[in-house]
Amino acid sequence: MAKIKGPRRPKAQTPKGFRDYFGAEVSARKAMLDKIAEVYHRYGFDALETSAVETVEALGKFLPDVDRPNEGVFAWQEDEDWLALRYDLTAPLARVAAQYRQDLPTPYRRFAMGPVWRNEKPGPGRFRQFYQCDADTVGAASVAADAEICAMLADALESVGIARGDYVIRVNNRKVLNGVMEVAGILDPEDPSKFEAERGIVLRAIDKFDRLGVDGVRALLGEGRKDESGDFTKGAGLGGAQAEQIMKFVSANDLVSFELERVAQTVSSRGGDANDLFKASWIRDPSDLALQKSLGATISVDQISTKIYNSFVLDFLSDLVSGSLVGSEGVEELEQIASLLAAQGYGPDRIIIDPSVVRGLGYYTGPVFEAELTFEITDEKGRPRQFGSVAGGGRYDDLVKRFTGQAVPATGVSIGVDRLLAALDAKGKGPAKAQGPVVVTVMDRARMADYMALVNELRQAGIRAEMYLGNPKNFGNQLKYADKRESPVAIIMGEDEAARGVVQVKDLILGAQIAADASVEEWKAQSQQVEVLRGDMVATVREILARYA
Amino acid sequence: MAKIKGPRRPKAQTPKGFRDYFGAEVSARKAMLDKIAEVYHRYGFDALETSAVETVEALGKFLPDVDRPNEGVFAWQEDEDWLALRYDLTAPLARVAAQYRQDLPTPYRRFAMGPVWRNEKPGPGRFRQFYQCDADTVGAASVAADAEICAMLADALESVGIARGDYVIRVNNRKVLNGVMEVAGILDPEDPSKFEAERGIVLRAIDKFDRLGVDGVRALLGEGRKDESGDFTKGAGLGGAQAEQIMKFVSANDLVSFELERVAQTVSSRGGDANDLFKASWIRDPSDLALQKSLGATISVDQISTKIYNSFVLDFLSDLVSGSLVGSEGVEELEQIASLLAAQGYGPDRIIIDPSVVRGLGYYTGPVFEAELTFEITDEKGRPRQFGSVAGGGRYDDLVKRFTGQAVPATGVSIGVDRLLAALDAKGKGPAKAQGPVVVTVMDRARMADYMALVNELRQAGIRAEMYLGNPKNFGNQLKYADKRESPVAIIMGEDEAARGVVQVKDLILGAQIAADASVEEWKAQSQQVEVLRGDMVATVREILARYA
């Protein structure tokens, strides 16, 4: 006879690309968000919490850094409207800035933290729901707003435990790139629509600099590039001099660093003042760089005074955009940012002007920033590598224009909370293993009320505690449970103890250590369990907890 | 000539039924969640954060208290699967408890807080995204778990600022109702499928007790009820004695309270001990209650000792379910809960056994709890009314059965965070008006770096501060901005002050008070603005802030 099947049971699974967070994972992220929020708040930023759901219309579909802007959101239809989960915290800010423009202060500084959702193919460590932690200033055209964001970002990183020297915030400016493109002859201020296709290819190419390197980008600036799979990507078709101009911009950091090293060497060998000593003599061909660099001495930028460092970078950029109005404006903005930051003591050991920041240059309209962690970690294959970027942002001056027709300047930053948590973990500064609760065991089912009174006493004294709520028959199971809960202490009170008004207080951490390491002699010498008067239980537990705090 | 229309601009609006939260609203909720989490954690509960998105299959569609269980969620299709936003925090817990059943401790105490989404018609004050704040114990069959949840709920309410006496947690038990139905002849333990339709009507009727009152429920227990619009709802068709039995259960609280008052009067007039004095002589007809009550003296339950109160209630219920096994079991569970709580000092001034808690009795399988705020507020029409329920929960023993086929006992509570915030607001204990930042004004555009240095000094001293980042041309606008930001202090440094190494520190709160109240004499006498050395700025600002803290 055939078996009669019941209805199919549902699968107990998260949807593809989503995950659950337990205990210490939740509290570690919360602690980080709290610390960042405290810094944002101190800088005068106000909290804003929008809902997860927006109309697709209000949201727009302008995911940055995505080639197919119409994809990437979770959306569904409701009556005539389409609703969707927000894919970042900037799009809802744009909607809020337009919706409440009469009521909000101008400028409006706001911070927001919470999950965002991307309908993308999940990968290892890449989830479709993740946290962002943003701060933006809406309605301030001054680059003082950008400088403030950079200083705040430095403070935020330090507040969560990234030591000074373990991070650097790099600042670049889209306007400088525009100047470079103007000088290279692919941007005509008189007719901005000309060479749009070429500029598009250039922007996409330099956005991939980290991945493709000098040769890959140079190929894309010229005829094109064939990747490992044999696919050919058509290039921008720039001539040699044009491409060199772009390449100098992209490699500017290395070029400047090399020059700094050379000068530092000269200065230290002669004992003079670098400011008087040199005029920048920039290396003309970036491909010579590796060779020349290997000849130079290593010197860290924080040995160079702010003034010298900035003068080097800004001189270099001035040269590069010479003749372009927008380019000069961009260099001047960077100069202002550097000097505003210097006035507050944020030197190049924390925030540097760095023309090699190219990520997001296609998206932002003015200054761009990127925070990078500079310490080495070991990747999944055991190789050392730099941890890399944990935050980024910049100026985007068309924030609410979609809604109101009016251009409103805005600048902001987004911290990748999950990456930052991973970084602290890699640095050994991850969440301290959470201490489990004290477990009051159940020796005698008739005394449940007494056990609850004990547990209540501990809790009212501020000590995390619980009574064993499983089946108390097998006492071994209770200790196994305490072990799973990582309990530091167990309380035991049987009939005999109850009659004598005492409890047994068992130090489970010491117990585990003894079981793992100690010889029998040591084991006997140590008291992993003490009998105390019931009235002394709280004090005794406190004493043991203090040992392991 | 017809105007050429550009593309239609998107509307800057939240979707229907969603809203934004600004500044103090965000931090007030956060502060409340933090305090509740601290209590949950102290009780040994571990944080769990699941994602907002679940498969519809895993989620199930069992919205409690909803007549049409297939509606109510935001869902969309992905490949063959349907995904949806979670509608509560219990359904994801069920999925987690099944998915990780090998790894989680047993029992598993977990708490979760976060938004949930309901695809329902929004109304005034009723949104489609709102916060829940849950704690549940999975895998503990003992009613000690239920008692623990009740004690924890009391602690949580007090931790957020609800004073003892301003709330009460009522506990009832579905099993007692089952016993009552058995005695009334509409539940046959030998054949549970019999009278299912009648019991369904009875459960729905008593669930509406708050709204329909004694007469409405009694009508639904009998032939049926015609509502104000003339619609007729068919009743359960119970006979007079059957209906009386149910009505006694529903009115139990009033009946017991009246009896308590009567006995208390007798006791106080004779100076004796209530325990010796009386045997419960329950009022046989609930309709006599109002009359008899008006004759009785008013006495609050916290004047009655725990033991007396419990013996009254439990005696009453024992009588009511006499002869039913499940009913006696239910009464015994309530007795245990009361005595476990009493052992920890949670008497009827905080947690009472109250058979009139009927909400959710159709959903839960054992004890049910409801936290009610007992103070009066003024409703939107100016009438005084009780604030009512802010949290509820109970035991539901089939949590993971859908997934695994195995019944796992569970009990838990959900706090309605938004209602609790509204309650504190109504009680005048809402969020203190957030203090705005100190505003460093911009008198001289060339000194931006100096102003940023000033603002940085304040921030590094832990003082919330910002530099004015709007167009500084009109100084009046800067003060208007400071006003909108509710800034307590403005810093002013023009060319003259800079040359002399001083700043002006302006007390804006005093300034506003003077502008509003003071006569000219007083105005002159008070110094709302002081000039101090730049090095004394931080100390001066601290002093002013301390005045208004």
PDB file of N, CA and C in Angstrom, chain A residues 329-388:
ATOM      1  N   GLU A 329      40.308  75.427 -10.531  1.00  0.00           N
ATOM      2  CA  GLU A 329      39.323  75.510  -9.454  1.00  0.00           C
ATOM      3  C   GLU A 329      39.409  74.253  -8.576  1.00  0.00           C
ATOM      4  N   GLY A 330      39.541  73.125  -9.214  1.00  0.00           N
ATOM      5  CA  GLY A 330      39.645  71.857  -8.479  1.00  0.00           C
ATOM      6  C   GLY A 330      40.878  71.838  -7.595  1.00  0.00           C
ATOM      7  N   VAL A 331      42.013  72.277  -8.137  1.00  0.00           N
ATOM      8  CA  VAL A 331      43.254  72.288  -7.349  1.00  0.00           C
ATOM      9  C   VAL A 331      43.109  73.251  -6.171  1.00  0.00           C
ATOM     10  N   GLU A 332      42.497  74.404  -6.453  1.00  0.00           N
ATOM     11  CA  GLU A 332      42.314  75.384  -5.383  1.00  0.00           C
ATOM     12  C   GLU A 332      41.422  74.828  -4.268  1.00  0.00           C
ATOM     13  N   GLU A 333      40.375  74.085  -4.642  1.00  0.00           N
ATOM     14  CA  GLU A 333      39.510  73.466  -3.629  1.00  0.00           C
ATOM     15  C   GLU A 333      40.303  72.491  -2.759  1.00  0.00           C
ATOM     16  N   LEU A 334      41.153  71.703  -3.398  1.00  0.00           N
ATOM     17  CA  LEU A 334      41.967  70.757  -2.624  1.00  0.00           C
ATOM     18  C   LEU A 334      42.897  71.507  -1.670  1.00  0.00           C
ATOM     19  N   GLU A 335      43.431  72.597  -2.166  1.00  0.00           N
ATOM     20  CA  GLU A 335      44.318  73.425  -1.339  1.00  0.00           C
ATOM     21  C   GLU A 335      43.557  73.942  -0.114  1.00  0.00           C
ATOM     22  N   GLN A 336      42.347  74.418  -0.345  1.00  0.00           N
ATOM     23  CA  GLN A 336      41.521  74.907   0.771  1.00  0.00           C
ATOM     24  C   GLN A 336      41.217  73.794   1.781  1.00  0.00           C
ATOM     25  N   ILE A 337      40.843  72.655   1.257  1.00  0.00           N
ATOM     26  CA  ILE A 337      40.538  71.531   2.146  1.00  0.00           C
ATOM     27  C   ILE A 337      41.751  71.209   3.006  1.00  0.00           C
ATOM     28  N   ALA A 338      42.933  71.129   2.350  1.00  0.00           N
ATOM     29  CA  ALA A 338      44.152  70.799   3.090  1.00  0.00           C
ATOM     30  C   ALA A 338      44.439  71.838   4.157  1.00  0.00           C
ATOM     31  N   SER A 339      44.230  73.117   3.828  1.00  0.00           N
ATOM     32  CA  SER A 339      44.599  74.124   4.823  1.00  0.00           C
ATOM     33  C   SER A 339      43.562  74.206   5.940  1.00  0.00           C
ATOM     34  N   LEU A 340      42.267  73.964   5.620  1.00  0.00           N
ATOM     35  CA  LEU A 340      41.248  73.913   6.676  1.00  0.00           C
ATOM     36  C   LEU A 340      41.520  72.753   7.625  1.00  0.00           C
ATOM     37  N   LEU A 341      41.945  71.639   7.070  1.00  0.00           N
ATOM     38  CA  LEU A 341      42.242  70.483   7.907  1.00  0.00           C
ATOM     39  C   LEU A 341      43.496  70.709   8.741  1.00  0.00           C
ATOM     40  N   ALA A 342      44.507  71.315   8.108  1.00  0.00           N
ATOM     41  CA  ALA A 342      45.753  71.581   8.825  1.00  0.00           C
ATOM     42  C   ALA A 342      45.493  72.486  10.024  1.00  0.00           C
ATOM     43  N   ALA A 343      44.574  73.469   9.839  1.00  0.00           N
ATOM     44  CA  ALA A 343      44.263  74.390  10.927  1.00  0.00           C
ATOM     45  C   ALA A 343      43.700  73.656  12.144  1.00  0.00           C
ATOM     46  N   GLN A 344      43.112  72.478  11.916  1.00  0.00           N
ATOM     47  CA  GLN A 344      42.571  71.696  13.031  1.00  0.00           C
ATOM     48  C   GLN A 344      43.516  70.589  13.462  1.00  0.00           C
ATOM     49  N   GLY A 345      44.677  70.532  12.826  1.00  0.00           N
ATOM     50  CA  GLY A 345      45.642  69.520  13.230  1.00  0.00           C
ATOM     51  C   GLY A 345      45.501  68.189  12.516  1.00  0.00           C
ATOM     52  N   TYR A 346      44.695  68.143  11.446  1.00  0.00           N
ATOM     53  CA  TYR A 346      44.585  66.900  10.670  1.00  0.00           C
ATOM     54  C   TYR A 346      45.594  66.937   9.541  1.00  0.00           C
ATOM     55  N   GLY A 347      46.813  66.432   9.799  1.00  0.00           N
ATOM     56  CA  GLY A 347      47.877  66.459   8.808  1.00  0.00           C
ATOM     57  C   GLY A 347      47.846  65.239   7.920  1.00  0.00           C
ATOM     58  N   PRO A 348      48.845  65.122   7.053  1.00  0.00           N
ATOM     59  CA  PRO A 348      48.866  64.010   6.092  1.00  0.00           C
ATOM     60  C   PRO A 348      49.128  62.648   6.737  1.00  0.00           C
ATOM     61  N   ASP A 349      49.368  62.604   8.037  1.00  0.00           N
ATOM     62  CA  ASP A 349      49.406  61.278   8.666  1.00  0.00           C
ATOM     63  C   ASP A 349      47.994  60.706   8.791  1.00  0.00           C
ATOM     64  N   ARG A 350      46.967  61.584   8.642  1.00  0.00           N
ATOM     65  CA  ARG A 350      45.591  61.107   8.722  1.00  0.00           C
ATOM     66  C   ARG A 350      44.828  61.321   7.415  1.00  0.00           C
ATOM     67  N   ILE A 351      44.994  62.530   6.867  1.00  0.00           N
ATOM     68  CA  ILE A 351      44.228  62.856   5.661  1.00  0.00           C
ATOM     69  C   ILE A 351      45.199  63.431   4.627  1.00  0.00           C
ATOM     70  N   ILE A 352      45.271  62.833   3.455  1.00  0.00           N
ATOM     71  CA  ILE A 352      46.185  63.353   2.435  1.00  0.00           C
ATOM     72  C   ILE A 352      45.447  63.658   1.139  1.00  0.00           C
ATOM     73  N   ILE A 353      45.952  64.677   0.469  1.00  0.00           N
ATOM     74  CA  ILE A 353      45.478  64.970  -0.879  1.00  0.00           C
ATOM     75  C   ILE A 353      46.138  63.937  -1.783  1.00  0.00           C
ATOM     76  N   ASP A 354      45.334  63.166  -2.467  1.00  0.00           N
ATOM     77  CA  ASP A 354      45.901  62.046  -3.222  1.00  0.00           C
ATOM     78  C   ASP A 354      45.168  61.866  -4.544  1.00  0.00           C
ATOM     79  N   PRO A 355      45.785  62.304  -5.628  1.00  0.00           N
ATOM     80  CA  PRO A 355      45.108  62.254  -6.936  1.00  0.00           C
ATOM     81  C   PRO A 355      44.870  60.831  -7.429  1.00  0.00           C
ATOM     82  N   SER A 356      45.404  59.828  -6.727  1.00  0.00           N
ATOM     83  CA  SER A 356      45.189  58.464  -7.215  1.00  0.00           C
ATOM     84  C   SER A 356      43.860  57.877  -6.755  1.00  0.00           C
ATOM     85  N   VAL A 357      43.125  58.631  -5.944  1.00  0.00           N
ATOM     86  CA  VAL A 357      41.777  58.151  -5.595  1.00  0.00           C
ATOM     87  C   VAL A 357      40.889  58.339  -6.817  1.00  0.00           C
ATOM     88  N   VAL A 358      40.515  57.252  -7.418  1.00  0.00           N
ATOM     89  CA  VAL A 358      39.740  57.380  -8.654  1.00  0.00           C
ATOM     90  C   VAL A 358      38.351  56.779  -8.510  1.00  0.00           C
ATOM     91  N   ARG A 359      38.160  55.950  -7.471  1.00  0.00           N
ATOM     92  CA  ARG A 359      36.856  55.306  -7.313  1.00  0.00           C
ATOM     93  C   ARG A 359      35.783  56.353  -7.077  1.00  0.00           C
ATOM     94  N   GLY A 360      34.734  56.289  -7.834  1.00  0.00           N
ATOM     95  CA  GLY A 360      33.628  57.205  -7.655  1.00  0.00           C
ATOM     96  C   GLY A 360      33.779  58.523  -8.394  1.00  0.00           C
ATOM     97  N   LEU A 361      34.922  58.717  -9.082  1.00  0.00           N
ATOM     98  CA  LEU A 361      35.107  59.992  -9.779  1.00  0.00           C
ATOM     99  C   LEU A 361      34.073  60.181 -10.891  1.00  0.00           C
ATOM    100  N   GLY A 362      33.532  59.063 -11.377  1.00  0.00           N
ATOM    101  CA  GLY A 362      32.500  59.165 -12.401  1.00  0.00           C
ATOM    102  C   GLY A 362      31.158  59.582 -11.822  1.00  0.00           C
ATOM    103  N   TYR A 363      30.987  59.386 -10.525  1.00  0.00           N
ATOM    104  CA  TYR A 363      29.694  59.609  -9.863  1.00  0.00           C
ATOM    105  C   TYR A 363      29.652  60.975  -9.197  1.00  0.00           C
ATOM    106  N   TYR A 364      30.735  61.347  -8.529  1.00  0.00           N
ATOM    107  CA  TYR A 364      30.741  62.602  -7.768  1.00  0.00           C
ATOM    108  C   TYR A 364      31.068  63.798  -8.654  1.00  0.00           C
ATOM    109  N   THR A 365      30.786  65.006  -8.148  1.00  0.00           N
ATOM    110  CA  THR A 365      30.976  66.207  -8.965  1.00  0.00           C
ATOM    111  C   THR A 365      32.088  67.114  -8.450  1.00  0.00           C
ATOM    112  N   GLY A 366      32.591  66.888  -7.239  1.00  0.00           N
ATOM    113  CA  GLY A 366      33.658  67.722  -6.675  1.00  0.00           C
ATOM    114  C   GLY A 366      34.644  66.861  -5.927  1.00  0.00           C
ATOM    115  N   PRO A 367      34.976  67.248  -4.686  1.00  0.00           N
ATOM    116  CA  PRO A 367      35.905  66.455  -3.895  1.00  0.00           C
ATOM    117  C   PRO A 367      35.385  65.026  -3.681  1.00  0.00           C
ATOM    118  N   VAL A 368      36.279  64.054  -3.707  1.00  0.00           N
ATOM    119  CA  VAL A 368      35.934  62.675  -3.335  1.00  0.00           C
ATOM    120  C   VAL A 368      36.886  62.236  -2.233  1.00  0.00           C
ATOM    121  N   PHE A 369      36.423  61.373  -1.343  1.00  0.00           N
ATOM    122  CA  PHE A 369      37.271  60.875  -0.251  1.00  0.00           C
ATOM    123  C   PHE A 369      37.182  59.363  -0.173  1.00  0.00           C
ATOM    124  N   GLU A 370      38.238  58.777   0.325  1.00  0.00           N
ATOM    125  CA  GLU A 370      38.234  57.336   0.540  1.00  0.00           C
ATOM    126  C   GLU A 370      39.097  57.044   1.763  1.00  0.00           C
ATOM    127  N   ALA A 371      38.545  56.251   2.698  1.00  0.00           N
ATOM    128  CA  ALA A 371      39.335  55.856   3.875  1.00  0.00           C
ATOM    129  C   ALA A 371      39.851  54.449   3.655  1.00  0.00           C
ATOM    130  N   GLU A 372      41.147  54.308   3.836  1.00  0.00           N
ATOM    131  CA  GLU A 372      41.773  53.026   3.585  1.00  0.00           C
ATOM    132  C   GLU A 372      42.492  52.600   4.850  1.00  0.00           C
ATOM    133  N   LEU A 373      42.394  51.321   5.170  1.00  0.00           N
ATOM    134  CA  LEU A 373      43.170  50.801   6.295  1.00  0.00           C
ATOM    135  C   LEU A 373      44.514  50.349   5.744  1.00  0.00           C
ATOM    136  N   THR A 374      45.589  50.767   6.409  1.00  0.00           N
ATOM    137  CA  THR A 374      46.916  50.569   5.824  1.00  0.00           C
ATOM    138  C   THR A 374      47.656  49.372   6.396  1.00  0.00           C
ATOM    139  N   PHE A 375      47.053  48.718   7.402  1.00  0.00           N
ATOM    140  CA  PHE A 375      47.780  47.569   7.946  1.00  0.00           C
ATOM    141  C   PHE A 375      47.557  46.336   7.074  1.00  0.00           C
ATOM    142  N   GLU A 376      48.492  45.403   7.221  1.00  0.00           N
ATOM    143  CA  GLU A 376      48.401  44.183   6.423  1.00  0.00           C
ATOM    144  C   GLU A 376      47.589  43.131   7.150  1.00  0.00           C
ATOM    145  N   ILE A 377      46.814  42.409   6.400  1.00  0.00           N
ATOM    146  CA  ILE A 377      46.153  41.240   6.972  1.00  0.00           C
ATOM    147  C   ILE A 377      46.549  40.037   6.122  1.00  0.00           C
ATOM    148  N   THR A 378      46.175  38.868   6.584  1.00  0.00           N
ATOM    149  CA  THR A 378      46.460  37.656   5.814  1.00  0.00           C
ATOM    150  C   THR A 378      45.171  37.227   5.141  1.00  0.00           C
ATOM    151  N   ASP A 379      45.187  37.094   3.820  1.00  0.00           N
ATOM    152  CA  ASP A 379      43.935  36.756   3.140  1.00  0.00           C
ATOM    153  C   ASP A 379      43.647  35.268   3.256  1.00  0.00           C
ATOM    154  N   GLU A 380      42.507  34.857   2.652  1.00  0.00           N
ATOM    155  CA  GLU A 380      42.063  33.471   2.859  1.00  0.00           C
ATOM    156  C   GLU A 380      43.089  32.457   2.324  1.00  0.00           C
ATOM    157  N   LYS A 381      43.985  32.915   1.409  1.00  0.00           N
ATOM    158  CA  LYS A 381      45.015  32.005   0.882  1.00  0.00           C
ATOM    159  C   LYS A 381      46.337  32.150   1.634  1.00  0.00           C
ATOM    160  N   GLY A 382      46.296  32.875   2.764  1.00  0.00           N
ATOM    161  CA  GLY A 382      47.506  32.976   3.573  1.00  0.00           C
ATOM    162  C   GLY A 382      48.487  34.043   3.105  1.00  0.00           C
ATOM    163  N   ARG A 383      48.116  34.796   2.068  1.00  0.00           N
ATOM    164  CA  ARG A 383      49.027  35.834   1.582  1.00  0.00           C
ATOM    165  C   ARG A 383      48.770  37.147   2.325  1.00  0.00           C
ATOM    166  N   PRO A 384      49.844  37.891   2.627  1.00  0.00           N
ATOM    167  CA  PRO A 384      49.614  39.196   3.251  1.00  0.00           C
ATOM    168  C   PRO A 384      49.059  40.159   2.210  1.00  0.00           C
ATOM    169  N   ARG A 385      48.103  40.960   2.624  1.00  0.00           N
ATOM    170  CA  ARG A 385      47.643  42.028   1.724  1.00  0.00           C
ATOM    171  C   ARG A 385      47.101  43.187   2.562  1.00  0.00           C
ATOM    172  N   GLN A 386      47.040  44.344   1.929  1.00  0.00           N
ATOM    173  CA  GLN A 386      46.473  45.505   2.598  1.00  0.00           C
ATOM    174  C   GLN A 386      44.972  45.289   2.757  1.00  0.00           C
ATOM    175  N   PHE A 387      44.412  45.789   3.875  1.00  0.00           N
ATOM    176  CA  PHE A 387      42.992  45.580   4.068  1.00  0.00           C
ATOM    177  C   PHE A 387      42.157  46.387   3.070  1.00  0.00           C
ATOM    178  N   GLY A 388      42.587  47.618   2.818  1.00  0.00           N
ATOM    179  CA  GLY A 388      41.906  48.410   1.793  1.00  0.00           C
ATOM    180  C   GLY A 388      40.804  49.306   2.327  1.00  0.00           C
TER     181      GLY A 388
END
